[in-house]
mmCIF file of C-alpha atoms (C1' of nucleotides) in Angstrom:
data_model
loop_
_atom_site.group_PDB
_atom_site.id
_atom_site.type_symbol
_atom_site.label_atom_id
_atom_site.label_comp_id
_atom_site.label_asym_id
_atom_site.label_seq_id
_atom_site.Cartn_x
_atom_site.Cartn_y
_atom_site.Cartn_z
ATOM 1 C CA UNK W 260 -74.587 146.749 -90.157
ATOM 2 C CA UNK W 261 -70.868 147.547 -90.310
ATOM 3 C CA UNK W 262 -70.707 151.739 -89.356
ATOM 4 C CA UNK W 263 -67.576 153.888 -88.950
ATOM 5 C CA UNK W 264 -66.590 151.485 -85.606
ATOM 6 C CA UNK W 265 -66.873 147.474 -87.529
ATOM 7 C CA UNK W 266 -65.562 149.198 -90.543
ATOM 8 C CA UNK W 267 -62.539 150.614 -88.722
ATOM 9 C CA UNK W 268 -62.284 147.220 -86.944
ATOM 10 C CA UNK W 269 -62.278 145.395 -90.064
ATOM 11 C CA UNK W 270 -59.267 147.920 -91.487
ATOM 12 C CA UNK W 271 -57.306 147.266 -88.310
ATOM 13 C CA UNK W 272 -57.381 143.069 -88.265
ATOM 14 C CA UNK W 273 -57.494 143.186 -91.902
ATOM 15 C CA UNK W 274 -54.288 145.205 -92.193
ATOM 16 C CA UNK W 275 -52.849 143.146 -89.648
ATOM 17 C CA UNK W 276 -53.252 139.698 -91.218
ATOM 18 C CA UNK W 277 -52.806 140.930 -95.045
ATOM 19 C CA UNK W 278 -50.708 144.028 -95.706
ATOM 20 C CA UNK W 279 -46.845 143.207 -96.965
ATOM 21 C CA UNK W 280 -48.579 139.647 -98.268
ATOM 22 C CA UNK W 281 -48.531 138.773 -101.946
ATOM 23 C CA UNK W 282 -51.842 137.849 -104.087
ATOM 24 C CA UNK W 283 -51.680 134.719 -105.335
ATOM 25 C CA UNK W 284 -54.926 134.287 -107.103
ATOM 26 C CA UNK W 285 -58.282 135.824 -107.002
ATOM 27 C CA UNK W 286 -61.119 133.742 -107.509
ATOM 28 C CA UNK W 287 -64.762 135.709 -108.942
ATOM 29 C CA UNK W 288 -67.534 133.402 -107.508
ATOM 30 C CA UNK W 289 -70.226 136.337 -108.373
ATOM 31 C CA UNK W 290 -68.946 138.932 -110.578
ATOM 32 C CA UNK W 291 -72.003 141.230 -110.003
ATOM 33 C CA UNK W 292 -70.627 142.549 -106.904
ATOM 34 C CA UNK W 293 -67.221 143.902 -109.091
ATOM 35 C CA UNK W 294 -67.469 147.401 -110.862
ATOM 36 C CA UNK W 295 -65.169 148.600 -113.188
ATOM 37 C CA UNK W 296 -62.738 146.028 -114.202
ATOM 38 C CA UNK W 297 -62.716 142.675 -112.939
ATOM 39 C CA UNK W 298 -59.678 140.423 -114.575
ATOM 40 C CA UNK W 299 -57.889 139.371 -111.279
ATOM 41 C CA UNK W 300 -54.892 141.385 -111.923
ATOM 42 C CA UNK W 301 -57.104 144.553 -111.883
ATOM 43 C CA UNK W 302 -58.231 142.761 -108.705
ATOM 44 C CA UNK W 303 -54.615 142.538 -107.047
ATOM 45 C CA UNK W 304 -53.384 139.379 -108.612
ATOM 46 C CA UNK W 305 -49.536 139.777 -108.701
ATOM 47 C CA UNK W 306 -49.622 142.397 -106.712
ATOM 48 C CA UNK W 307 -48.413 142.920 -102.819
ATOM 49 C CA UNK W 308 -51.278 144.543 -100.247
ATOM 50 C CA UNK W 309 -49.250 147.848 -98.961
ATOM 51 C CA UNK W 310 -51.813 149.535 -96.938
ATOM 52 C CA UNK W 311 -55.791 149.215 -95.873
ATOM 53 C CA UNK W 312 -57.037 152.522 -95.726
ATOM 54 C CA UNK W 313 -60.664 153.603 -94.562
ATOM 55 C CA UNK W 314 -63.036 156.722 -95.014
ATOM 56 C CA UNK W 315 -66.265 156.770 -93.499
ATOM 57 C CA UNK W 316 -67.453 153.000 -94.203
ATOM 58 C CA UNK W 317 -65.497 152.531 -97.485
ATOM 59 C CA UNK W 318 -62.028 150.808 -97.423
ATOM 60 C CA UNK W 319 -59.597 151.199 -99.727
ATOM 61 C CA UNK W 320 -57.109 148.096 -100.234
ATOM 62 C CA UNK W 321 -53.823 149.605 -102.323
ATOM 63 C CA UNK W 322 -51.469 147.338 -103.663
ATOM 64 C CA UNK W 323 -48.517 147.298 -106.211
ATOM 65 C CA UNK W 324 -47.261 144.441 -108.749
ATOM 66 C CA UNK W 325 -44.775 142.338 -107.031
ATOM 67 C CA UNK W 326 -43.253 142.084 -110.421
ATOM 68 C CA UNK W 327 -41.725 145.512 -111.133
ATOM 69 C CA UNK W 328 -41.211 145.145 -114.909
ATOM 70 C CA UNK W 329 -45.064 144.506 -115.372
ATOM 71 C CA UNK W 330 -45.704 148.214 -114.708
ATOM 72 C CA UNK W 331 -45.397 150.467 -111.706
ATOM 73 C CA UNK W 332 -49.405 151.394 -111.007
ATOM 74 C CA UNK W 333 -50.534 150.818 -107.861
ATOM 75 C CA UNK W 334 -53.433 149.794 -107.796
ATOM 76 C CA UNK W 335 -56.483 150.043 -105.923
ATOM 77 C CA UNK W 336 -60.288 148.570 -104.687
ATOM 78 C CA UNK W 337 -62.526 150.015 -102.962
ATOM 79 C CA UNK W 338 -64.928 147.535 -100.393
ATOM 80 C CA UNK W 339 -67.975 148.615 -99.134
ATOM 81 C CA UNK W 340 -69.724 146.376 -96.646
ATOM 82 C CA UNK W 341 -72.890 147.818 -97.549
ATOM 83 C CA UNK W 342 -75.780 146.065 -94.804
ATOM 84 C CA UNK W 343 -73.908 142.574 -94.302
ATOM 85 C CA UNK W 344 -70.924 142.483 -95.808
ATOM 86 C CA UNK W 345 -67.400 141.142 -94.603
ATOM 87 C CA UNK W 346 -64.097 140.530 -95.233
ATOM 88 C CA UNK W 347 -62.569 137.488 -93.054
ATOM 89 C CA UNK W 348 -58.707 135.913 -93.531
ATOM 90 C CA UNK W 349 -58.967 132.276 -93.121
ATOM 91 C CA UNK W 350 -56.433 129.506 -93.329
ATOM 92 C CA UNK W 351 -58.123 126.435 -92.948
ATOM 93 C CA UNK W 352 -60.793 124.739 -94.863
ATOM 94 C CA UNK W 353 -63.602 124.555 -92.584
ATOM 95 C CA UNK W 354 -67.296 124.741 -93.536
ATOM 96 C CA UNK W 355 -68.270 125.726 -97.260
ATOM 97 C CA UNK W 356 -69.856 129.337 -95.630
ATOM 98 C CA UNK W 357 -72.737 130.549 -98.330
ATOM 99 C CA UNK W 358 -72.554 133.691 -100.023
ATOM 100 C CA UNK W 359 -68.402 134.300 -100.298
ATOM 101 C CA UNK W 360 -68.914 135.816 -103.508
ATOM 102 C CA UNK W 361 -64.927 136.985 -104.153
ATOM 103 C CA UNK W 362 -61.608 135.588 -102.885
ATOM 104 C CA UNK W 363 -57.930 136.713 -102.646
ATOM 105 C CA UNK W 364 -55.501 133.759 -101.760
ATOM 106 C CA UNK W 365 -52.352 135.150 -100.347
ATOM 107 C CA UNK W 366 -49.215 133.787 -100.362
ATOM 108 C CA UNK W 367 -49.211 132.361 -96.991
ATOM 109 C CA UNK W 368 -51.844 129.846 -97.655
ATOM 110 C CA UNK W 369 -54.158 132.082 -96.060
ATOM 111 C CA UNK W 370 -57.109 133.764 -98.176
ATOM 112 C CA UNK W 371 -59.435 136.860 -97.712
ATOM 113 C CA UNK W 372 -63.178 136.049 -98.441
ATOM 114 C CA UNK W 373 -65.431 138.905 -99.248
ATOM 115 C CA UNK W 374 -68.995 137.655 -97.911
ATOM 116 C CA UNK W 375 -71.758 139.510 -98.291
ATOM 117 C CA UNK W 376 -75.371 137.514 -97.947
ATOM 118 C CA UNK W 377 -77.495 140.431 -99.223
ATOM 119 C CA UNK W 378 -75.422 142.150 -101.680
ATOM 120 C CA UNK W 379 -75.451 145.822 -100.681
ATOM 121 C CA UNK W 380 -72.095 146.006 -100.299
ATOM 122 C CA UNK W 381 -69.683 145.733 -103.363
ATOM 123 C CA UNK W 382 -65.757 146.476 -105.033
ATOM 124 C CA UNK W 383 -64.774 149.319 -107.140
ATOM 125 C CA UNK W 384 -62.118 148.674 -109.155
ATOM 126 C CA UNK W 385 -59.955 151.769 -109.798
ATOM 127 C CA UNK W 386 -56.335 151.541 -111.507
ATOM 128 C CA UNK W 387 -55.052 154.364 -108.241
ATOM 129 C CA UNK W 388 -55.666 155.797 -105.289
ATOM 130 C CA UNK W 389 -55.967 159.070 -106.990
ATOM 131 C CA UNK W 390 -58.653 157.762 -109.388
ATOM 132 C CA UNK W 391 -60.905 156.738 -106.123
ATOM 133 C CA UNK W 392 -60.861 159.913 -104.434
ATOM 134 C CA UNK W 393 -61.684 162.027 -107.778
ATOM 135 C CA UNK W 394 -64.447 159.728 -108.267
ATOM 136 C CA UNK W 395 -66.274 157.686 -105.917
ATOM 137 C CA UNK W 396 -64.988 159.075 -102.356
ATOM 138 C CA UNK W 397 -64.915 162.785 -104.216
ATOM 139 C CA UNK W 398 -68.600 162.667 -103.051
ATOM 140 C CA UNK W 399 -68.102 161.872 -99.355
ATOM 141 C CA UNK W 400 -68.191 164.122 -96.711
ATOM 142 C CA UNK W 401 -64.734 164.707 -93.758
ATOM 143 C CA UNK W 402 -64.722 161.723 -91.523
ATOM 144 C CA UNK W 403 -66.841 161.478 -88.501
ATOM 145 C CA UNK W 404 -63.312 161.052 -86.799
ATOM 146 C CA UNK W 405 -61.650 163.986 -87.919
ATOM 147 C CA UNK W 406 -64.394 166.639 -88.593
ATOM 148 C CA UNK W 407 -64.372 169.750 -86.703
ATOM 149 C CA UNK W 408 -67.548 171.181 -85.517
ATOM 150 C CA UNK W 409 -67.282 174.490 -87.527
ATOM 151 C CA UNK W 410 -66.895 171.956 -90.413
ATOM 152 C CA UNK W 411 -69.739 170.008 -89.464
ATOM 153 C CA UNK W 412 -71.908 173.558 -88.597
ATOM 154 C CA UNK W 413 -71.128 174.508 -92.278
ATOM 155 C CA UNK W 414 -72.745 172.414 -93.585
ATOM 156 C CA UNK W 415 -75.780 171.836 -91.146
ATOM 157 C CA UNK W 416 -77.118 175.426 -90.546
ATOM 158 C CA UNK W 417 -78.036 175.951 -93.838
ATOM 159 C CA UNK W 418 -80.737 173.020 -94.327
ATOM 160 C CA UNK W 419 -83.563 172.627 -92.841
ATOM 161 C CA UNK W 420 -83.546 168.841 -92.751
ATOM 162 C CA UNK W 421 -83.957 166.934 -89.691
ATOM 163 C CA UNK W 422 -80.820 166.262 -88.107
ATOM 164 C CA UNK W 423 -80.772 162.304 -87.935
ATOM 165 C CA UNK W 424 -81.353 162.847 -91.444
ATOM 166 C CA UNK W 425 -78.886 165.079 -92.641
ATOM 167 C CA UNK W 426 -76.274 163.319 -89.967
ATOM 168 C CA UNK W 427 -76.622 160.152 -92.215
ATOM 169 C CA UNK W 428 -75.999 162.095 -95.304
ATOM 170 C CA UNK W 429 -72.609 160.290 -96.559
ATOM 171 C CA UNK W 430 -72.195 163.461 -98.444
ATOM 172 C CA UNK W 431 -72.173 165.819 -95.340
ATOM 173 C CA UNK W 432 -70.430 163.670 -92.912
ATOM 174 C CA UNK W 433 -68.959 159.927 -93.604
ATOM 175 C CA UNK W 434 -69.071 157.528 -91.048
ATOM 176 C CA UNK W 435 -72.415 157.419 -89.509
ATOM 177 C CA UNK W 436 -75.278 155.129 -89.446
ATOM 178 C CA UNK W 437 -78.623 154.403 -88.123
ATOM 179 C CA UNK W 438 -77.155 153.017 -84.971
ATOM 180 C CA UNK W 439 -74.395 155.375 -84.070
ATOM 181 C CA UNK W 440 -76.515 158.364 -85.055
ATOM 182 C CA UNK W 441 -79.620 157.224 -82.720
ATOM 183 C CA UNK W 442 -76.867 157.125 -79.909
ATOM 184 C CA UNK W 443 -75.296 160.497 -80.636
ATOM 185 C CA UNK W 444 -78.376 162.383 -80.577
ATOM 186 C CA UNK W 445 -79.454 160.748 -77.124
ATOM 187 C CA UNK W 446 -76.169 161.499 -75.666
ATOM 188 C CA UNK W 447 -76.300 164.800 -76.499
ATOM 189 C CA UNK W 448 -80.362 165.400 -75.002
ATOM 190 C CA UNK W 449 -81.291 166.653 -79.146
ATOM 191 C CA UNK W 450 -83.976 165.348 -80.793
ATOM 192 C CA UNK W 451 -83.999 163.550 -84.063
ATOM 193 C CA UNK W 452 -86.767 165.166 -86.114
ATOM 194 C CA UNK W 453 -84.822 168.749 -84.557
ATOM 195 C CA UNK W 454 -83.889 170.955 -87.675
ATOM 196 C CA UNK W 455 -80.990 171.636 -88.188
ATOM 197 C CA UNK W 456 -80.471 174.680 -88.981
ATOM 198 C CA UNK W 457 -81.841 175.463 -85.349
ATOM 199 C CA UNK W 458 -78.308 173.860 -83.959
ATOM 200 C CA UNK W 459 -76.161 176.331 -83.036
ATOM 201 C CA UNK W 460 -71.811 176.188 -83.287
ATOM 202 C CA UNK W 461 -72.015 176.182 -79.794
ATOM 203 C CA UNK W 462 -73.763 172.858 -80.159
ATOM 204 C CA UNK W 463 -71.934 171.494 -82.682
ATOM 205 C CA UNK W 464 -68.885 172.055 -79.900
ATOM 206 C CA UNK W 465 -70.586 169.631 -77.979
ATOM 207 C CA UNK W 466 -71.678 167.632 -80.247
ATOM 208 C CA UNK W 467 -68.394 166.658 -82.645
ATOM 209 C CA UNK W 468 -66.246 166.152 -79.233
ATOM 210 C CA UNK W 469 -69.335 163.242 -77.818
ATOM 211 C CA UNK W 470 -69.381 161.609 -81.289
ATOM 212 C CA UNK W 471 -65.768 161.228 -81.450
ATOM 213 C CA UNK W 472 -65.757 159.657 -78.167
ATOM 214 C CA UNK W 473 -68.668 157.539 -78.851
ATOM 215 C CA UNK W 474 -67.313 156.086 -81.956
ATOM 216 C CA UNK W 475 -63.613 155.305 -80.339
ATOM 217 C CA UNK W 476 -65.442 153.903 -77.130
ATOM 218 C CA UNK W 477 -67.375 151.759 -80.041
ATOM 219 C CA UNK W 478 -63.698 150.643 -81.828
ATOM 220 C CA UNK W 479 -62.560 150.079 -78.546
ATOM 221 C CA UNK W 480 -65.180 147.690 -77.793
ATOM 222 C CA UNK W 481 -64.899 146.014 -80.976
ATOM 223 C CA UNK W 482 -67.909 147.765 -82.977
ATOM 224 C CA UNK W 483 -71.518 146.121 -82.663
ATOM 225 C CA UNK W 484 -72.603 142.911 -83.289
ATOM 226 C CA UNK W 485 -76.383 142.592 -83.796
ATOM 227 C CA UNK W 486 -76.356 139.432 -86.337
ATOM 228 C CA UNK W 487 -73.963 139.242 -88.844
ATOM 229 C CA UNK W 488 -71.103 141.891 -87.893
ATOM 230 C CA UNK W 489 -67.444 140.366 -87.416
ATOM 231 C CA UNK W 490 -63.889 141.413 -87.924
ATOM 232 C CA UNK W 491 -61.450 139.986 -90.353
ATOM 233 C CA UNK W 492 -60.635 137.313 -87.601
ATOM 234 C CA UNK W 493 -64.104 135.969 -87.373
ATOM 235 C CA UNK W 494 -64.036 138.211 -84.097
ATOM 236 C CA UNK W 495 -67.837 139.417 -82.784
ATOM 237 C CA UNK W 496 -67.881 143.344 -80.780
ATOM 238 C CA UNK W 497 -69.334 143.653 -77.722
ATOM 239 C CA UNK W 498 -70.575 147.222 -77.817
ATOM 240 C CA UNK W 499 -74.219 145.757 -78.463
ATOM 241 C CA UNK W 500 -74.531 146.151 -75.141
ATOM 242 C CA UNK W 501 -73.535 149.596 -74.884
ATOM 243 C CA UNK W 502 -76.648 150.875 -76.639
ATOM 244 C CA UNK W 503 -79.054 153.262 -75.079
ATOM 245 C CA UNK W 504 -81.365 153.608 -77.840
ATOM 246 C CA UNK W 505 -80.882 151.332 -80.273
ATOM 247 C CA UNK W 506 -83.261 148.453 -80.728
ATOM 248 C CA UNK W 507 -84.539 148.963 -77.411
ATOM 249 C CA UNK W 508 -87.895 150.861 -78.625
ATOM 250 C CA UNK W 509 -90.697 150.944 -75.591
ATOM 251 C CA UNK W 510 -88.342 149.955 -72.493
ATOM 252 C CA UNK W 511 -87.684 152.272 -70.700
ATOM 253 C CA UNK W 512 -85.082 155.086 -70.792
ATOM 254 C CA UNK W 513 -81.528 154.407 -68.882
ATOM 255 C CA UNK W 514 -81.581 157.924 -67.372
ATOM 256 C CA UNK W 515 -85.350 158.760 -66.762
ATOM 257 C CA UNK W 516 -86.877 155.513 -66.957
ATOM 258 C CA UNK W 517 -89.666 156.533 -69.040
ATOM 259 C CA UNK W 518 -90.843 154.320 -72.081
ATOM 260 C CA UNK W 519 -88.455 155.033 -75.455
ATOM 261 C CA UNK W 520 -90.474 156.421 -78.317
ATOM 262 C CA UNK W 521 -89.568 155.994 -82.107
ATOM 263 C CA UNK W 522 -91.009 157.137 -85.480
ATOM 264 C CA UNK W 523 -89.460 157.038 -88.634
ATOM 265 C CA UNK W 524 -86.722 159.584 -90.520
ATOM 266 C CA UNK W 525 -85.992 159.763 -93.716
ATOM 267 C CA UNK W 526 -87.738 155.728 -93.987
ATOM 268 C CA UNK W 527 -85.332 154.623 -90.874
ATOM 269 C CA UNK W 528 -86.344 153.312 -87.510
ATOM 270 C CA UNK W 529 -85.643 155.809 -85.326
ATOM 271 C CA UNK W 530 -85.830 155.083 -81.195
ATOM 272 C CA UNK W 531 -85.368 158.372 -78.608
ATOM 273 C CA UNK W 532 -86.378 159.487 -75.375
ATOM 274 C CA UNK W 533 -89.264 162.279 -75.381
ATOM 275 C CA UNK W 534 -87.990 163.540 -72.050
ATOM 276 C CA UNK W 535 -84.154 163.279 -72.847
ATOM 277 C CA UNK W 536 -84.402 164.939 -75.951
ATOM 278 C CA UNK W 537 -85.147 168.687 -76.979
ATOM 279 C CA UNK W 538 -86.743 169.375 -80.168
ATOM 280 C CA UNK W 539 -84.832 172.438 -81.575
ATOM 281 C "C1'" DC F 1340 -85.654 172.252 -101.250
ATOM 282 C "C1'" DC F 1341 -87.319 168.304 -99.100
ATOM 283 C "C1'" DT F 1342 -89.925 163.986 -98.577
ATOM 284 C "C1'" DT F 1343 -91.571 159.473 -99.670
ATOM 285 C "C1'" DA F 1344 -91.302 155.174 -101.985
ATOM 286 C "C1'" DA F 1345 -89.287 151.702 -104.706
ATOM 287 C "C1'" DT F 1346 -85.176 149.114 -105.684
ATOM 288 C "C1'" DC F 1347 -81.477 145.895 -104.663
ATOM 289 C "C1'" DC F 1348 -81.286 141.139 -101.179
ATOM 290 C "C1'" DT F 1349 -81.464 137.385 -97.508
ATOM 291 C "C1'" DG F 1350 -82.576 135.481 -93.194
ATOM 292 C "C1'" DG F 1351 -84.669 135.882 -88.834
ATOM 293 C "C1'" DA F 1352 -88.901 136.598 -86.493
ATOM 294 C "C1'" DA F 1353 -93.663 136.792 -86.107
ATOM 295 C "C1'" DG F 1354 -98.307 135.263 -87.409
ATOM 296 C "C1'" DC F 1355 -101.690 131.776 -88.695
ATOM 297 C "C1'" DT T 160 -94.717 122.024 -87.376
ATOM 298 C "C1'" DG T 161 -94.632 124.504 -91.607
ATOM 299 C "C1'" DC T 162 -96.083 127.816 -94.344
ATOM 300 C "C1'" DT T 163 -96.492 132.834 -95.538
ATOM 301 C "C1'" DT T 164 -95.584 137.565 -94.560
ATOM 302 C "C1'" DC T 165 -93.130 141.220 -92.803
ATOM 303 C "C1'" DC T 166 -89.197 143.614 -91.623
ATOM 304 C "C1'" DA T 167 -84.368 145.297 -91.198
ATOM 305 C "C1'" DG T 168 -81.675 149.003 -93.940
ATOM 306 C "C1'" DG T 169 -77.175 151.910 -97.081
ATOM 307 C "C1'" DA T 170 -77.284 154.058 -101.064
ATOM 308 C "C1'" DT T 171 -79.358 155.391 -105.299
ATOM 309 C "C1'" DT T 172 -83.021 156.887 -108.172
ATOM 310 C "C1'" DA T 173 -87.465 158.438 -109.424
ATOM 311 C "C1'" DA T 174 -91.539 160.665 -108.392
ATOM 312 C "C1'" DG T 175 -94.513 163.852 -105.660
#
DNA sequence: CCTTAATCCTGGAAGC
DNA sequence: TGCTTCCAGGATTAAG
């Protein structure tokens, strides 16, 4: 399930492979996963990808006509991966994959296929940049990357949620998931079902500085793959195998050894140590 | 204010 | 082996 770290992944190699190319022709195999406006040119036909940009686990592809006397708007789509979504550039025509529901064929040769088996994910079609972030990402929270913890404390002191819960709030911080929020809160010895208005600044200190390194350690690593997760190249992560937590319910803890516990937050498995973590 | 549950959907795993 | 059932979950919405 692409998080801050896949989705950044998929920005990078993306970006790499696509921005400065032309759009060719976009081809609508399932035009249930388009909102707003979905005639191709709306969908960057004609137009040249400029720049891949990314908050939380929404991209933002921005591109403007290659044909200057059609009109000057940039324009703009937003891609959420949603559970099991991708977005792969291929040049070759190997195996038919299932579920490629929209494609952009560059002017290369190569093409970008938007695959997404279970259809959480989707594209917003906006006519600007400007138009996105009044609208959709107007409701998103600062980055996980570049909150600060007084930010973050804002926000959190004054519910009484739990804090895995209000930590996957998209609307109080953007970024985080079930994974990467299981694996904050056992790296910093806190307690999912904690409240969080119990967390002090001080903790928040600690906490936005861990998170920050856990999610770069993540990009570095190339995100995590658990089943369908890869990068624009096709390319699998590794930092699967980083986890601590995470899908490893009943074996036993890495630093005490004793059996991991889980319950349920907010309707999501949830997997932490009862000796690591404080309740607050 | 906060929680739970249902909804969308497919494929992998587990159970019989 | 092959069938059925359950389960995973991001975001949204409705209901308690």
């Amino acid at each position: 399930m692409p998080e801050l770290p896949e989705v950044e992944r998929v920005r990078q190699s993306l970006a790499a492979r696509a921005v400065g190319r032309g759009v060719r022709a976009v081809e609508v195999r399932r035009p249930g996963v388009v909102r707003g406006d979905r005639s191709t040119t709306a969908l960057l036909a004609g137009h040249r990808i400029t720049a891949i940009e990314r908050l939380g686990k929404q991209l933002a592809i921005l591109g403007s006509p290659v044909d200057t006397t059609m009109g000057e708007e940039p324009r703009c789509l937003c891609i959420h991966l949603g559970m099991t979504g991708s977005l792969c550039v291929v040049t070759n025509d190997n195996s038919p994959r299932k579920h490629i529901h929209v494609v952009w064929h560059l002017d290369d040769g190569s093409r970008i296929e938007f695959r997404d088996p279970r259809r959480f994910g989707g594209i917003w079609v906006y006519p600007n940049k400007a138009e996105l972030l009044k609208h959709r990402w107007r409701h998103l929270g600062a980055d996980a990357l570049r909150i600060s913890p007084a930010e973050l404390y804002a926000a959190l002191h004054q519910t009484r949620r739990p804090i895995k819960a209000a930590l996957l709030d998209q609307e109080i911080i953007a970024g985080l998931g079930n994974i990467y929020v299981d694996e904050l809160l056992f790296g910093c010895g806190i307690h999912p079902l904690s409240r969080s208005d119990r967390l002090s600044l001080e903790q928040f200190r600690g906490l936005v500085p861990r998170m920050k390194r856990l999610l770069r350690r993540a990009i570095t690593a190339g995100g995590s793959s658990l089943r369908d997760y890869v990068d624009a190249n096709g390319q699998a992560g590794e930092f699967q195998l980083s986890h601590r937590v995470y899908g490893r319910r009943g074996l036993p803890c890495r630093t005490c050894g004793k059996a991991l516990s889980h319950t349920r937050v907010g309707g999501r498995m949830t997997v932490f140590c009862v000796s690591c973590q404080k309740r607050y």
